[in-house]
Amino acid sequence: DGTSFALNLDTDIKQERLSLKSVDIESGKAIAEHYLKKKISKELLKSIWTKSEGNPFFIEQISLYLLESNLLTEKKGFLRLNRDDFEIPSQINSIVIARIDRLRDDLKNLIKKAAVLGREFSILVLSQMLRGENITGKLHELEKESIWEPLSKVLYIFKHILIRDSIYGIQLKKTLKTLHLLAGESIEEVMKNNPEPYYGNLAYHFENAGNINKTREYLKKAADYSKDKFKNEDAITYCQRLLFYSNNPGEKDRIRIDLIDLFDTTGQWKEAVDIYKQRLRDRKIMHDSILKTEVKMGIAEFYIKMGKVKDAKIILDKALILFEKTEEKKQLFKVLSLFALYHSALGEFKKAIE
């Protein structure tokens, strides 16, 4: 709606706002001249500024593109376009791709494989994808080309997500499928002594490679690892993806139960209710009055937490009648416990104790 984003925090919590805006034209000129190593004419500055809209990354890529394409000439100490009929491409990904296309084939091959690994990538994994080739020299070459830069001795990062996405996006689906499989197998080999932190990555690559069995395997491991590390939102994501790929009714139900616990832990009670309602559509539960009522009691518990106490009481009244009739002591105890929670929510503490 055009208003500035704001976090919904208590008034006593201090917030600071940092507005990221386009650089001014003089700053844009300084950036262009930094990469071109010479002063630029007013006409060239206007062309670069118009296409970049003041975005520093765009200014960098346009400047390098013009330089590498031999589209500049120097007159009277200033660089200018050497063709009056040339127009700078309006899409930044076109400029990025044009810059990549002029590189040697071995460098292009390296970049394409790295793009499959993500914006950040491991040198060891990338080398494994190239059958153990020493890629140090090529990494430095592409660093000089402003494609990526080192994060550490073993990690590199593309200078901008648009570079990575542009390179990834030009590759054929069939090629990407093959490269994702290669990436997954390379991570398995390189990280075999400490695979746990990479389970999510492995699931991602095997999923994009179309290897469903390994996708399920690593999604399960990633979910369990995330829960152990209290990364509950990650665990939810992995469980939801695992649920999509599971074709075993028993396994599906176990995943839903895990999701309910995770949603409860993170306070996402509506989502937990939605999962309970999915369980109600399970054939085994649909045709078993005891199981169906137990699932509805789970819904009632979350209704109480959500303040929907009237809806909860309707479920609990029906459950009480059923379990008194069937003399199911365990379930009857659960119903009475939920009634205690229900009365506590209403502030009826004496009735809750009773």
Coordinates of C-alpha atoms in Angstrom, one line a residue:
D1 CA 0.0 0.0 0.0
G2 CA 3.0 2.2 -0.2
T3 CA 3.6 2.6 3.5
S4 CA 7.0 1.8 5.1
F5 CA 7.5 -1.7 6.5
A6 CA 7.4 -1.9 10.3
L7 CA 7.8 -4.7 12.8
N8 CA 4.9 -5.3 15.2
L9 CA 6.9 -4.8 18.4
D10 CA 6.2 -3.4 21.9
T11 CA 6.5 0.3 22.1
D12 CA 9.4 0.1 24.5
I13 CA 11.5 -1.8 22.0
K14 CA 13.7 0.7 20.0
Q15 CA 13.6 0.3 16.2
E16 CA 16.0 1.9 13.8
R17 CA 15.2 2.2 10.1
L18 CA 17.8 2.2 7.4
S19 CA 16.5 3.2 3.9
L20 CA 18.4 1.7 1.0
K21 CA 18.1 4.1 -1.9
S22 CA 19.8 4.5 -5.3
V23 CA 23.1 6.3 -5.3
D24 CA 23.2 9.8 -6.6
I25 CA 24.6 10.5 -10.1
E26 CA 28.0 11.7 -8.8
S27 CA 28.4 8.5 -6.8
G28 CA 27.3 6.5 -9.8
K29 CA 30.0 8.3 -11.8
A30 CA 32.6 7.4 -9.2
I31 CA 31.6 3.7 -9.3
A32 CA 31.7 3.5 -13.1
E33 CA 35.1 5.2 -13.2
H34 CA 36.4 2.9 -10.5
Y35 CA 35.7 -0.1 -12.8
L36 CA 36.6 1.5 -16.0
K37 CA 39.9 3.0 -14.6
K38 CA 39.3 6.2 -16.5
K39 CA 37.1 9.3 -16.5
I40 CA 33.8 9.0 -18.4
S41 CA 32.0 11.6 -20.6
K42 CA 28.7 13.1 -19.7
E43 CA 27.0 11.2 -22.5
L44 CA 28.3 7.8 -21.3
L45 CA 27.4 8.7 -17.7
K46 CA 23.9 9.5 -18.8
S47 CA 23.6 6.2 -20.6
I48 CA 24.9 4.1 -17.7
W49 CA 22.8 6.1 -15.2
T50 CA 19.6 5.8 -17.2
K51 CA 19.9 2.0 -17.5
S52 CA 21.1 1.3 -14.0
E53 CA 18.6 3.6 -12.2
G54 CA 21.3 4.3 -9.7
N55 CA 21.7 0.7 -8.6
P56 CA 25.4 0.2 -7.7
F57 CA 25.5 -3.4 -8.8
F58 CA 23.9 -2.5 -12.2
I59 CA 26.4 0.3 -12.6
E60 CA 29.3 -2.2 -12.0
Q61 CA 27.9 -4.8 -14.5
I62 CA 27.1 -2.3 -17.2
S63 CA 30.5 -0.7 -16.9
L64 CA 32.3 -4.1 -17.1
Y65 CA 30.1 -5.2 -20.0
L66 CA 30.9 -2.1 -22.1
L67 CA 34.6 -2.4 -21.3
E68 CA 34.8 -6.2 -22.1
S69 CA 32.8 -5.8 -25.3
N70 CA 35.2 -3.1 -26.6
L71 CA 32.3 -0.6 -26.9
L72 CA 34.3 2.3 -25.4
T73 CA 36.8 4.7 -26.9
E74 CA 38.8 7.5 -25.3
K75 CA 38.6 11.0 -26.7
K76 CA 40.1 14.1 -25.1
G77 CA 40.7 12.2 -21.8
F78 CA 37.1 10.8 -21.5
L79 CA 35.6 7.4 -22.3
R80 CA 32.6 7.4 -24.5
L81 CA 30.6 4.9 -26.6
N82 CA 32.3 4.2 -29.9
R83 CA 29.0 3.5 -31.7
D84 CA 26.2 6.0 -31.9
D85 CA 23.7 3.3 -32.8
F86 CA 24.5 1.1 -29.8
E87 CA 22.0 0.8 -27.0
I88 CA 22.8 -0.7 -23.6
P89 CA 20.5 -3.7 -22.9
S90 CA 17.7 -2.8 -20.5
Q91 CA 17.7 -6.2 -18.7
I92 CA 20.6 -6.7 -16.3
N93 CA 20.5 -10.5 -16.7
S94 CA 21.1 -10.0 -20.4
I95 CA 24.3 -8.0 -19.5
V96 CA 25.4 -10.7 -17.0
I97 CA 24.9 -13.5 -19.6
A98 CA 26.7 -11.5 -22.3
R99 CA 29.7 -11.1 -19.9
I100 CA 29.7 -14.9 -19.2
D101 CA 29.4 -15.8 -22.9
R102 CA 32.7 -14.1 -23.8
L103 CA 34.7 -16.3 -21.2
R104 CA 36.6 -19.4 -22.1
D105 CA 34.6 -22.6 -22.2
D106 CA 36.3 -24.1 -19.1
L107 CA 35.5 -21.0 -17.1
K108 CA 31.9 -21.1 -18.3
N109 CA 31.6 -24.7 -17.3
L110 CA 33.0 -24.0 -13.8
I111 CA 30.5 -21.1 -13.3
K112 CA 27.5 -23.2 -14.4
K113 CA 28.4 -25.9 -12.0
A114 CA 28.9 -23.5 -9.2
A115 CA 25.6 -21.8 -9.8
V116 CA 23.8 -25.2 -9.2
L117 CA 25.4 -25.2 -5.7
G118 CA 23.8 -21.8 -4.8
R119 CA 25.0 -18.3 -4.2
E120 CA 27.5 -19.6 -1.6
F121 CA 29.5 -22.7 -2.5
S122 CA 32.2 -25.0 -1.2
I123 CA 35.5 -25.1 -3.2
L124 CA 35.9 -28.8 -2.2
V125 CA 32.4 -29.7 -3.5
L126 CA 32.9 -27.8 -6.7
S127 CA 36.2 -29.5 -7.2
Q128 CA 34.7 -32.9 -6.6
M129 CA 32.0 -32.1 -9.3
L130 CA 35.0 -31.6 -11.7
R131 CA 36.5 -35.0 -10.7
G132 CA 39.0 -33.5 -8.2
E133 CA 40.4 -30.9 -10.6
N134 CA 42.5 -28.2 -9.0
I135 CA 40.3 -25.1 -9.6
T136 CA 42.3 -22.5 -7.6
G137 CA 43.6 -20.6 -10.6
K138 CA 40.2 -20.5 -12.3
L139 CA 38.6 -19.3 -9.0
H140 CA 41.0 -16.4 -9.0
E141 CA 40.4 -15.6 -12.6
L142 CA 36.7 -15.3 -12.1
E143 CA 37.3 -13.3 -8.9
K144 CA 39.1 -10.7 -11.1
E145 CA 36.1 -10.8 -13.5
S146 CA 33.8 -9.7 -10.6
I147 CA 31.8 -13.0 -10.8
W148 CA 32.5 -14.0 -7.2
E149 CA 34.7 -13.4 -4.2
P150 CA 36.0 -15.6 -1.3
L151 CA 34.2 -15.8 2.0
S152 CA 36.9 -18.0 3.6
K153 CA 39.6 -20.4 2.5
V154 CA 37.0 -23.0 1.6
L155 CA 33.9 -20.9 0.7
Y156 CA 33.1 -18.6 -2.2
I157 CA 30.1 -16.4 -2.9
F158 CA 28.7 -14.9 -6.1
K159 CA 29.1 -11.2 -6.0
H160 CA 25.3 -10.8 -6.4
I161 CA 22.4 -13.2 -6.4
L162 CA 21.4 -11.9 -9.9
I163 CA 24.7 -13.3 -11.3
R164 CA 24.0 -16.7 -9.9
D165 CA 20.3 -16.7 -10.9
S166 CA 21.1 -15.5 -14.4
I167 CA 23.6 -18.3 -14.9
Y168 CA 21.4 -20.9 -13.4
G169 CA 18.4 -19.8 -15.4
I170 CA 20.0 -20.2 -18.9
Q171 CA 20.7 -23.9 -18.4
L172 CA 18.4 -26.6 -19.8
K173 CA 16.3 -28.5 -17.3
K174 CA 17.8 -31.7 -18.4
T175 CA 21.3 -30.3 -17.7
L176 CA 20.3 -28.9 -14.3
K177 CA 18.9 -32.3 -13.4
T178 CA 22.2 -34.0 -14.2
L179 CA 24.2 -31.3 -12.3
H180 CA 22.0 -31.5 -9.2
L181 CA 22.6 -35.2 -9.1
L182 CA 26.3 -34.6 -9.4
A183 CA 26.2 -32.0 -6.7
G184 CA 24.3 -34.3 -4.3
E185 CA 26.8 -37.2 -4.9
S186 CA 29.7 -34.8 -4.5
I187 CA 28.5 -33.5 -1.2
E188 CA 27.9 -37.1 0.0
E189 CA 31.6 -37.8 -0.8
V190 CA 33.2 -34.7 0.5
M191 CA 31.1 -34.4 3.6
K192 CA 30.9 -38.1 4.5
N193 CA 32.6 -37.7 7.8
N194 CA 30.3 -34.9 8.9
P195 CA 27.1 -35.1 6.8
E196 CA 24.5 -33.8 9.4
P197 CA 24.7 -30.1 8.6
Y198 CA 24.3 -30.9 4.9
Y199 CA 21.2 -33.0 5.1
G200 CA 19.0 -30.1 3.9
N201 CA 21.3 -29.4 1.0
L202 CA 21.4 -33.0 0.0
A203 CA 17.6 -33.2 0.0
Y204 CA 17.5 -30.1 -2.2
H205 CA 19.9 -31.4 -4.8
F206 CA 18.4 -34.9 -5.0
E207 CA 14.9 -33.4 -5.2
N208 CA 15.9 -31.3 -8.2
A209 CA 17.7 -34.4 -9.7
G210 CA 14.4 -36.3 -9.5
N211 CA 15.9 -39.0 -7.1
I212 CA 12.8 -39.4 -4.9
N213 CA 14.2 -42.2 -2.6
K214 CA 17.2 -40.1 -1.6
T215 CA 15.0 -37.0 -1.4
R216 CA 12.8 -38.8 1.2
E217 CA 15.9 -40.1 3.0
Y218 CA 17.5 -36.7 3.4
L219 CA 14.4 -34.8 4.2
K220 CA 13.7 -37.2 7.1
K221 CA 17.3 -36.8 8.3
A222 CA 17.2 -33.0 7.9
A223 CA 13.9 -32.8 9.8
D224 CA 15.3 -34.9 12.7
Y225 CA 18.6 -32.9 12.8
S226 CA 16.7 -29.6 12.8
K227 CA 14.5 -30.7 15.7
D228 CA 17.6 -31.8 17.7
K229 CA 19.1 -28.3 17.1
F230 CA 15.8 -26.5 17.9
K231 CA 15.6 -25.1 14.4
N232 CA 11.9 -25.6 14.5
E233 CA 10.9 -23.6 11.4
D234 CA 13.4 -25.5 9.3
A235 CA 12.1 -28.8 10.7
I236 CA 8.5 -27.7 9.7
T237 CA 9.7 -27.0 6.2
Y238 CA 11.4 -30.4 5.9
C239 CA 8.4 -32.2 7.3
Q240 CA 6.0 -30.5 4.9
R241 CA 8.2 -31.5 2.0
L242 CA 8.6 -35.0 3.3
L243 CA 4.8 -35.3 3.6
F244 CA 4.4 -34.4 0.0
Y245 CA 6.8 -37.2 -1.1
S246 CA 5.6 -39.9 1.3
N247 CA 3.3 -42.6 -0.1
N248 CA 2.9 -44.7 3.0
P249 CA -0.2 -43.9 5.1
G250 CA 1.4 -44.8 8.4
E251 CA 4.4 -42.7 7.6
K252 CA 2.2 -39.8 6.5
D253 CA 0.4 -39.9 9.9
R254 CA 3.7 -40.0 11.8
I255 CA 4.9 -36.9 9.9
R256 CA 1.6 -35.1 10.6
I257 CA 2.0 -35.9 14.3
D258 CA 5.5 -34.4 14.2
L259 CA 4.2 -31.3 12.5
I260 CA 1.5 -30.9 15.1
D261 CA 4.2 -31.0 17.8
L262 CA 6.3 -28.5 15.9
F263 CA 3.4 -26.1 15.3
D264 CA 2.5 -26.3 19.0
T265 CA 6.0 -25.5 20.0
T266 CA 6.1 -22.5 17.7
G267 CA 2.7 -21.2 18.6
Q268 CA 1.2 -21.9 15.2
W269 CA -2.0 -23.4 16.5
K270 CA -4.2 -22.8 13.5
E271 CA -1.7 -24.7 11.4
A272 CA -1.8 -27.5 14.0
V273 CA -5.6 -27.7 13.7
D274 CA -5.3 -27.9 9.9
I275 CA -3.1 -30.9 10.2
Y276 CA -5.5 -32.6 12.6
K277 CA -8.2 -32.0 10.0
Q278 CA -6.0 -33.7 7.4
R279 CA -5.8 -36.7 9.7
L280 CA -9.5 -36.9 9.9
R281 CA -9.6 -37.6 6.2
D282 CA -7.4 -40.7 6.7
R283 CA -9.5 -43.8 5.9
K284 CA -8.4 -45.7 8.9
I285 CA -9.4 -42.8 11.2
M286 CA -12.6 -42.0 9.3
H287 CA -14.0 -45.5 10.0
D288 CA -12.9 -45.8 13.6
S289 CA -15.0 -43.8 16.1
I290 CA -12.4 -44.0 18.9
L291 CA -9.5 -42.8 16.7
K292 CA -11.7 -40.1 15.1
T293 CA -12.7 -38.8 18.5
E294 CA -9.1 -38.8 19.7
V295 CA -8.2 -36.6 16.8
K296 CA -11.0 -34.3 17.4
M297 CA -9.9 -34.0 21.1
G298 CA -6.5 -32.8 19.7
I299 CA -8.4 -30.1 17.8
A300 CA -10.3 -29.2 21.0
E301 CA -7.1 -28.7 22.9
F302 CA -5.9 -26.2 20.3
Y303 CA -9.3 -24.5 20.2
I304 CA -8.9 -23.9 23.9
K305 CA -5.5 -22.3 23.4
M306 CA -6.9 -20.2 20.6
G307 CA -9.8 -19.0 22.8
K308 CA -12.4 -20.9 20.8
V309 CA -13.7 -22.5 24.0
K310 CA -17.3 -23.0 22.8
D311 CA -16.1 -25.0 19.8
A312 CA -13.9 -27.0 22.1
K313 CA -16.7 -27.8 24.5
I314 CA -18.9 -29.2 21.8
I315 CA -16.1 -31.7 20.9
L316 CA -15.4 -32.5 24.5
D317 CA -19.1 -33.2 25.4
K318 CA -19.4 -35.7 22.6
A319 CA -16.0 -37.3 23.5
L320 CA -17.1 -37.7 27.2
I321 CA -20.3 -39.5 26.2
L322 CA -18.5 -41.9 23.9
F323 CA -15.7 -42.8 26.3
E324 CA -18.0 -43.2 29.4
K325 CA -20.0 -45.6 27.2
T326 CA -17.0 -47.6 26.0
E327 CA -15.2 -47.4 29.3
E328 CA -12.0 -46.4 27.6
K329 CA -10.1 -45.2 30.8
K330 CA -7.1 -43.7 29.1
Q331 CA -9.2 -41.6 26.7
L332 CA -11.7 -40.7 29.5
F333 CA -8.8 -39.4 31.6
K334 CA -7.6 -37.3 28.6
V335 CA -11.1 -35.8 28.1
L336 CA -11.4 -34.9 31.8
S337 CA -7.9 -33.3 31.6
L338 CA -9.1 -31.2 28.7
F339 CA -12.2 -30.2 30.6
A340 CA -9.9 -29.0 33.3
L341 CA -8.0 -26.9 30.7
Y342 CA -11.3 -25.6 29.4
H343 CA -12.5 -24.4 32.8
S344 CA -9.1 -22.9 33.5
A345 CA -9.3 -20.9 30.3
L346 CA -12.7 -19.5 31.5
G347 CA -11.2 -18.7 34.9
E348 CA -13.4 -21.4 36.6
F349 CA -10.5 -22.8 38.6
K350 CA -12.7 -24.6 41.2
K351 CA -14.4 -26.6 38.4
A352 CA -11.1 -27.2 36.8
I353 CA -9.8 -28.8 40.1
E354 CA -13.0 -30.9 40.3

